[in-house]
Amino acid sequence: MIDLNALNPQQRAAVEKTEGPLLVLAGAGSGKTRVLTYRVAWLMEKGVQPWHILAITFTNKAAREMLERVQALVGEAAEDAWVSTFHSCCARILRRDIEKLGYKRQFAIYDEDDRMQVIKSVAKAMNLSDKEYPPKQIRAVISDAKNRMLTPTEWLKESGGDFRSRKLYEAYRQYEAVLKGNNALDFDDLLIKTLELLLDHPPVLEYYRDKFRYILVDEYQDTNAAQYALVRLLAGERHNLCVVGDDDQSIYGWRGADVRNILEFEKDFPECETIKLEQNYRSTGNILDAANQVIAHNAGRKEKVLWTEAETGERIALFHALDERDEANFIAAMAGKLIRSGERPGDVAVLYRTNAQSRVLEEAFVRGGTLYRVYGGQRFYERREVKDLVAYLRVLVNPDDDVSARRIINAPKRGIGEATIDKLDAYARENDMPLMSAVLDYENTDLSARPKKLLGAFAGLMIDLTELMYELKPSALLEEVIERTGYVKALEEDKNEENQSRIENIHELQGAVTEFEQANPDGSLQDFLENVALISDLDALNESGGAVTLMTLHSAKGLEFNDVFLAGMEEGVFPLTRAVFDENLLEEERRLAYVGITRAKRRLFLSHARTRALYNARSANEISRFVTEIPTRLIVEGAARMQPRRVPAPTVGRGGYGGGRVNAGIRGAAGYDPAGAGRTTTGSAELDAKLGIAGVRKGFGADVRYSRTIALFKPGDRVRHRVFGPGEVVEVIGAGAEQRVRIRFVNGSERTFSASAAPIVKVEG
């Protein structure tokens, strides 16, 4: 028997309302995952068969957590419910019936890199200039059209049909033709083709409507037009649809999400019931107060006010920096001191509006010796060696996949050059066959003897591996691919310093396949490849807690940290300049600020710079309106700086904003106050007490200004470089921000670096 006493009254009402449409407006940290979990379990408790339940969320990680929680409540029976992402759900539907659309069941799912390869090949075939028709712009047009469910012809009609639009239309049309020929779908296609299947084949639609009698959708505010249509279609006449979300956290309009889907749910289903979850279980009272005050400035929203039974907590700390390096030094220093005072590194996060802001932050963390991880960097499955080996597996499963076939023909290098591959590609097109078929038919091409010999060896390798595919488990097959291609051996023979890391990544890939087999004893190679294709960046987030997290505000949604730094709180940075002139964009930027504020559980730090170098230009920006929208009673400020006596021009090179800046002293309580009168400015000891952090004030004010003028290194220092490993400083040239160091590494090599910019840390002992 499921005990609902663990839920608050609103949560319980949302769980017990099982029939008909239900809108759950779940504020940040209000326990929506608990509601979804208990709701699935409660349906089963009331006699609903698990296979009649579909629960949709936006990341594989969230889906796994939800399923695990349901299993904890009702046992193994939960495994028969469909708990997945939109894309995983659609892939599963398509594997069963995609042949009705003219595809084979073993279709490939192309990631962003694969899509770009196709787009570039199409643009090249059309003789489109990269400057006039950038591949990324073509990709954006195609993705936007698919998100709005527009075919190439429909998109052309909507765009007006001018010369440029006709070129983009043709690129879109050819892109679709290439994917179809490769028996491949991109991510957008997973949704579009599922809709096409359901709409064009009524028996299939009726099957899934009968199967999914109860549908739950998480993060409904993030759904796009295709996802909205899919949910409405599957809900059918039963209307047993429960959507959970928060319009105040709709921040993905730039990728097609439409906040109107949640705002107008009650219009779509007039008989629906609406329940608000406003009790927050994450943040302190002051943080929630600040979030409520900021988001209240948006007009297009459903009214709700977060509240908590938790303590009021510390006020929000606001830091005024001279420039972006001053800001970065403060953040790195404060983060380091939080950790030394007992905070887990993984409970500290630095959030910023754009990826470009991370560079100076990284440099400051390196200088401070605090471990950090930039979230949103290159994903594991996007690394060259991993993509190469996965491409071998993809071609074995789907020989029509020309993108993967072209990738592996000469990986590792086997003497087959680009000219040979181009001729082979032309032969394949002339004979209307996949590239891999052209490889197997190499003897009938007009290639010379040597390329034919090399292609013959490659063809024989692929034939042997294809036979093994039917005999071996995925892990054993991958081992054979690595051995027979000589991939690791080639890396070992090439003494490039990065190759050891590549070999380690290959071992990690082997571990991933083994782990998949253990979790899915009956899983096939195709199942593994589908799992790889559907993994998002968030799914790979390392939760070991060993490093401070640096990430964009968009990436932080759904996460929480004890201590959060919001950097770059300036007009033109956050909100972005273009949003200032567009009310809809400005409201989305404000929702993004709300998301950032509500990531913090215990402490929130805001910082802005008087001048900032960004995108190779320096500008002076006013403090962000999102800061001034927070009442002064909620903010405590550190001792602010006077204006610098001079601001030098930006210097060219890795260091960005040049050295030589002269700082004036600290003014104390009467100091510079760009946020307006009335804010509290406090001294060092008082600030420590108000923040509840013993001994972390040092670095919040005066001490930071010395970080770029002290001697960073001296001869004899033992150091470690992030890429080249351990070594010893043998020479120091210059001082402060201009200091350069010559290091002799343990392998005997010597290199010279900028001390303030290179990823070097001192090693004690």
mmCIF file of C-alpha atoms in Angstrom, residues 404-595:
data_model
loop_
_atom_site.group_PDB
_atom_site.id
_atom_site.type_symbol
_atom_site.label_atom_id
_atom_site.label_comp_id
_atom_site.label_asym_id
_atom_site.label_seq_id
_atom_site.Cartn_x
_atom_site.Cartn_y
_atom_site.Cartn_z
ATOM 1 C CA SER A 404 29.796 6.614 -40.982
ATOM 2 C CA ALA A 405 31.232 4.637 -43.910
ATOM 3 C CA ARG A 406 33.159 7.642 -45.189
ATOM 4 C CA ARG A 407 34.468 8.270 -41.677
ATOM 5 C CA ILE A 408 36.034 4.811 -41.291
ATOM 6 C CA ILE A 409 37.387 4.082 -44.784
ATOM 7 C CA ASN A 410 40.732 5.551 -43.765
ATOM 8 C CA ALA A 411 40.513 5.388 -39.955
ATOM 9 C CA PRO A 412 43.027 4.409 -38.815
ATOM 10 C CA LYS A 413 45.107 5.543 -41.767
ATOM 11 C CA ARG A 414 45.433 2.751 -44.314
ATOM 12 C CA GLY A 415 46.532 4.759 -47.347
ATOM 13 C CA ILE A 416 43.103 5.454 -48.841
ATOM 14 C CA GLY A 417 43.165 9.162 -49.662
ATOM 15 C CA GLU A 418 40.388 11.704 -50.125
ATOM 16 C CA ALA A 419 40.718 11.568 -53.926
ATOM 17 C CA THR A 420 40.041 7.822 -53.878
ATOM 18 C CA ILE A 421 37.083 8.252 -51.529
ATOM 19 C CA ASP A 422 35.636 10.999 -53.761
ATOM 20 C CA LYS A 423 35.886 8.727 -56.818
ATOM 21 C CA LEU A 424 34.287 5.908 -54.883
ATOM 22 C CA ASP A 425 31.526 8.249 -53.755
ATOM 23 C CA ALA A 426 30.908 9.319 -57.357
ATOM 24 C CA TYR A 427 30.765 5.657 -58.429
ATOM 25 C CA ALA A 428 28.203 4.968 -55.684
ATOM 26 C CA ARG A 429 25.993 7.879 -56.821
ATOM 27 C CA GLU A 430 26.225 6.868 -60.489
ATOM 28 C CA ASN A 431 25.100 3.358 -59.647
ATOM 29 C CA ASP A 432 22.546 4.403 -57.008
ATOM 30 C CA MET A 433 24.185 2.387 -54.260
ATOM 31 C CA PRO A 434 25.453 3.117 -50.725
ATOM 32 C CA LEU A 435 29.120 3.964 -50.300
ATOM 33 C CA MET A 436 29.763 0.678 -48.512
ATOM 34 C CA SER A 437 28.356 -1.254 -51.486
ATOM 35 C CA ALA A 438 30.767 0.646 -53.717
ATOM 36 C CA VAL A 439 33.611 -0.467 -51.425
ATOM 37 C CA LEU A 440 32.555 -4.093 -51.839
ATOM 38 C CA ASP A 441 32.309 -3.546 -55.614
ATOM 39 C CA TYR A 442 35.792 -1.980 -55.797
ATOM 40 C CA GLU A 443 36.976 -4.296 -58.587
ATOM 41 C CA ASN A 444 34.465 -2.764 -61.025
ATOM 42 C CA THR A 445 35.567 0.827 -60.385
ATOM 43 C CA ASP A 446 38.064 2.673 -62.608
ATOM 44 C CA LEU A 447 40.501 3.104 -59.744
ATOM 45 C CA SER A 448 44.164 2.194 -60.203
ATOM 46 C CA ALA A 449 45.706 -0.998 -58.853
ATOM 47 C CA ARG A 450 46.999 0.326 -55.519
ATOM 48 C CA PRO A 451 43.719 1.936 -54.331
ATOM 49 C CA LYS A 452 41.885 -1.230 -55.398
ATOM 50 C CA LYS A 453 44.227 -3.331 -53.321
ATOM 51 C CA LEU A 454 43.740 -1.121 -50.264
ATOM 52 C CA LEU A 455 39.965 -1.085 -50.717
ATOM 53 C CA GLY A 456 39.994 -4.854 -51.123
ATOM 54 C CA ALA A 457 41.673 -5.258 -47.733
ATOM 55 C CA PHE A 458 39.144 -2.882 -46.126
ATOM 56 C CA ALA A 459 36.230 -4.700 -47.783
ATOM 57 C CA GLY A 460 37.522 -8.037 -46.484
ATOM 58 C CA LEU A 461 37.813 -6.567 -42.978
ATOM 59 C CA MET A 462 34.206 -5.344 -43.024
ATOM 60 C CA ILE A 463 32.914 -8.685 -44.338
ATOM 61 C CA ASP A 464 34.699 -10.522 -41.516
ATOM 62 C CA LEU A 465 33.353 -8.094 -38.901
ATOM 63 C CA THR A 466 29.828 -8.418 -40.309
ATOM 64 C CA GLU A 467 29.966 -12.171 -39.832
ATOM 65 C CA LEU A 468 31.227 -11.720 -36.268
ATOM 66 C CA MET A 469 28.382 -9.303 -35.505
ATOM 67 C CA TYR A 470 25.912 -12.192 -35.601
ATOM 68 C CA GLU A 471 28.050 -14.340 -33.301
ATOM 69 C CA LEU A 472 29.360 -11.979 -30.617
ATOM 70 C CA LYS A 473 27.988 -9.744 -27.930
ATOM 71 C CA PRO A 474 28.558 -6.000 -28.487
ATOM 72 C CA SER A 475 31.531 -5.838 -26.091
ATOM 73 C CA ALA A 476 33.294 -8.748 -27.755
ATOM 74 C CA LEU A 477 32.544 -7.333 -31.198
ATOM 75 C CA LEU A 478 34.022 -3.959 -30.230
ATOM 76 C CA GLU A 479 37.155 -5.729 -29.020
ATOM 77 C CA GLU A 480 37.443 -7.439 -32.421
ATOM 78 C CA VAL A 481 36.962 -4.106 -34.209
ATOM 79 C CA ILE A 482 39.754 -2.528 -32.153
ATOM 80 C CA GLU A 483 42.066 -5.503 -32.705
ATOM 81 C CA ARG A 484 41.410 -6.124 -36.409
ATOM 82 C CA THR A 485 41.495 -2.461 -37.437
ATOM 83 C CA GLY A 486 44.706 -1.912 -35.463
ATOM 84 C CA TYR A 487 43.241 1.296 -34.074
ATOM 85 C CA VAL A 488 44.972 1.257 -30.678
ATOM 86 C CA LYS A 489 48.179 -0.086 -32.190
ATOM 87 C CA ALA A 490 48.294 2.882 -34.575
ATOM 88 C CA LEU A 491 47.885 5.284 -31.655
ATOM 89 C CA GLU A 492 50.641 3.548 -29.709
ATOM 90 C CA GLU A 493 53.038 3.787 -32.662
ATOM 91 C CA ASP A 494 52.372 7.499 -33.117
ATOM 92 C CA LYS A 495 54.201 9.233 -30.258
ATOM 93 C CA ASN A 496 51.797 12.201 -30.184
ATOM 94 C CA GLU A 497 51.323 13.251 -26.542
ATOM 95 C CA GLU A 498 47.524 13.218 -26.843
ATOM 96 C CA ASN A 499 47.334 9.600 -27.948
ATOM 97 C CA GLN A 500 47.568 8.137 -24.464
ATOM 98 C CA SER A 501 44.426 10.057 -23.588
ATOM 99 C CA ARG A 502 42.776 8.724 -26.766
ATOM 100 C CA ILE A 503 43.656 5.165 -25.786
ATOM 101 C CA GLU A 504 42.142 5.749 -22.347
ATOM 102 C CA ASN A 505 38.963 7.001 -24.026
ATOM 103 C CA ILE A 506 38.809 3.795 -26.070
ATOM 104 C CA HIS A 507 39.068 1.738 -22.892
ATOM 105 C CA GLU A 508 36.291 3.885 -21.435
ATOM 106 C CA LEU A 509 34.166 3.096 -24.504
ATOM 107 C CA GLN A 510 34.758 -0.611 -23.918
ATOM 108 C CA GLY A 511 33.664 -0.114 -20.331
ATOM 109 C CA ALA A 512 30.515 1.669 -21.502
ATOM 110 C CA VAL A 513 29.568 -1.260 -23.761
ATOM 111 C CA THR A 514 30.181 -3.744 -20.950
ATOM 112 C CA GLU A 515 28.108 -1.658 -18.558
ATOM 113 C CA PHE A 516 25.291 -1.531 -21.125
ATOM 114 C CA GLU A 517 25.350 -5.326 -21.457
ATOM 115 C CA GLN A 518 25.162 -5.785 -17.699
ATOM 116 C CA ALA A 519 22.170 -3.435 -17.468
ATOM 117 C CA ASN A 520 20.508 -4.896 -20.595
ATOM 118 C CA PRO A 521 21.328 -8.635 -20.827
ATOM 119 C CA ASP A 522 19.157 -9.011 -23.934
ATOM 120 C CA GLY A 523 20.299 -5.743 -25.502
ATOM 121 C CA SER A 524 21.547 -5.856 -29.087
ATOM 122 C CA LEU A 525 24.262 -3.849 -30.797
ATOM 123 C CA GLN A 526 21.538 -1.701 -32.338
ATOM 124 C CA ASP A 527 20.094 -1.071 -28.860
ATOM 125 C CA PHE A 528 23.496 0.111 -27.664
ATOM 126 C CA LEU A 529 23.934 2.440 -30.644
ATOM 127 C CA GLU A 530 20.485 3.908 -30.071
ATOM 128 C CA ASN A 531 21.365 4.486 -26.429
ATOM 129 C CA VAL A 532 24.548 6.306 -27.488
ATOM 130 C CA ALA A 533 22.671 8.467 -29.982
ATOM 131 C CA LEU A 534 20.087 9.554 -27.419
ATOM 132 C CA ILE A 535 22.497 10.435 -24.603
ATOM 133 C CA SER A 536 22.388 14.158 -23.851
ATOM 134 C CA ASP A 537 25.112 16.310 -22.328
ATOM 135 C CA LEU A 538 23.178 16.493 -19.070
ATOM 136 C CA ASP A 539 23.081 12.686 -18.835
ATOM 137 C CA ALA A 540 26.869 12.678 -18.759
ATOM 138 C CA LEU A 541 27.185 15.241 -15.957
ATOM 139 C CA ASN A 542 29.671 13.940 -13.419
ATOM 140 C CA GLU A 543 28.116 13.963 -9.973
ATOM 141 C CA SER A 544 31.175 12.725 -8.116
ATOM 142 C CA GLY A 545 31.397 16.105 -6.389
ATOM 143 C CA GLY A 546 35.152 16.447 -6.832
ATOM 144 C CA ALA A 547 35.162 19.716 -8.765
ATOM 145 C CA VAL A 548 33.408 23.071 -8.964
ATOM 146 C CA THR A 549 30.942 23.178 -11.858
ATOM 147 C CA LEU A 550 31.178 25.932 -14.488
ATOM 148 C CA MET A 551 28.215 26.030 -16.863
ATOM 149 C CA THR A 552 25.796 28.247 -18.748
ATOM 150 C CA LEU A 553 22.498 29.163 -17.151
ATOM 151 C CA HIS A 554 20.630 27.149 -19.777
ATOM 152 C CA SER A 555 22.607 24.038 -18.860
ATOM 153 C CA ALA A 556 21.889 24.461 -15.147
ATOM 154 C CA LYS A 557 18.138 23.956 -15.418
ATOM 155 C CA GLY A 558 17.024 20.987 -13.324
ATOM 156 C CA LEU A 559 20.154 21.065 -11.150
ATOM 157 C CA GLU A 560 20.768 22.444 -7.665
ATOM 158 C CA PHE A 561 23.827 23.477 -5.666
ATOM 159 C CA ASN A 562 24.453 24.717 -2.150
ATOM 160 C CA ASP A 563 26.397 27.735 -3.414
ATOM 161 C CA VAL A 564 25.750 29.475 -6.728
ATOM 162 C CA PHE A 565 27.654 32.330 -8.377
ATOM 163 C CA LEU A 566 25.840 34.249 -11.108
ATOM 164 C CA ALA A 567 28.545 36.033 -13.102
ATOM 165 C CA GLY A 568 28.209 38.845 -15.620
ATOM 166 C CA MET A 569 25.093 40.482 -14.195
ATOM 167 C CA GLU A 570 25.216 43.424 -16.609
ATOM 168 C CA GLU A 571 22.967 44.972 -19.227
ATOM 169 C CA GLY A 572 24.087 43.693 -22.625
ATOM 170 C CA VAL A 573 25.516 40.523 -21.098
ATOM 171 C CA PHE A 574 22.540 39.337 -19.072
ATOM 172 C CA PRO A 575 20.059 40.268 -20.377
ATOM 173 C CA LEU A 576 21.555 40.123 -23.864
ATOM 174 C CA THR A 577 21.524 43.355 -25.841
ATOM 175 C CA ARG A 578 19.008 42.098 -28.380
ATOM 176 C CA ALA A 579 16.550 41.188 -25.613
ATOM 177 C CA VAL A 580 16.389 44.781 -24.380
ATOM 178 C CA PHE A 581 14.465 45.716 -27.547
ATOM 179 C CA ASP A 582 12.155 42.681 -27.664
ATOM 180 C CA GLU A 583 9.674 42.198 -24.820
ATOM 181 C CA ASN A 584 9.221 38.467 -25.481
ATOM 182 C CA LEU A 585 12.988 37.878 -25.449
ATOM 183 C CA LEU A 586 13.362 40.024 -22.348
ATOM 184 C CA GLU A 587 10.753 37.961 -20.512
ATOM 185 C CA GLU A 588 12.611 34.777 -21.459
ATOM 186 C CA GLU A 589 15.872 36.304 -20.209
ATOM 187 C CA ARG A 590 14.113 37.130 -16.930
ATOM 188 C CA ARG A 591 12.869 33.545 -16.685
ATOM 189 C CA LEU A 592 16.493 32.492 -17.168
ATOM 190 C CA ALA A 593 17.511 34.734 -14.262
ATOM 191 C CA TYR A 594 14.762 33.105 -12.183
ATOM 192 C CA VAL A 595 16.147 29.678 -13.059
#
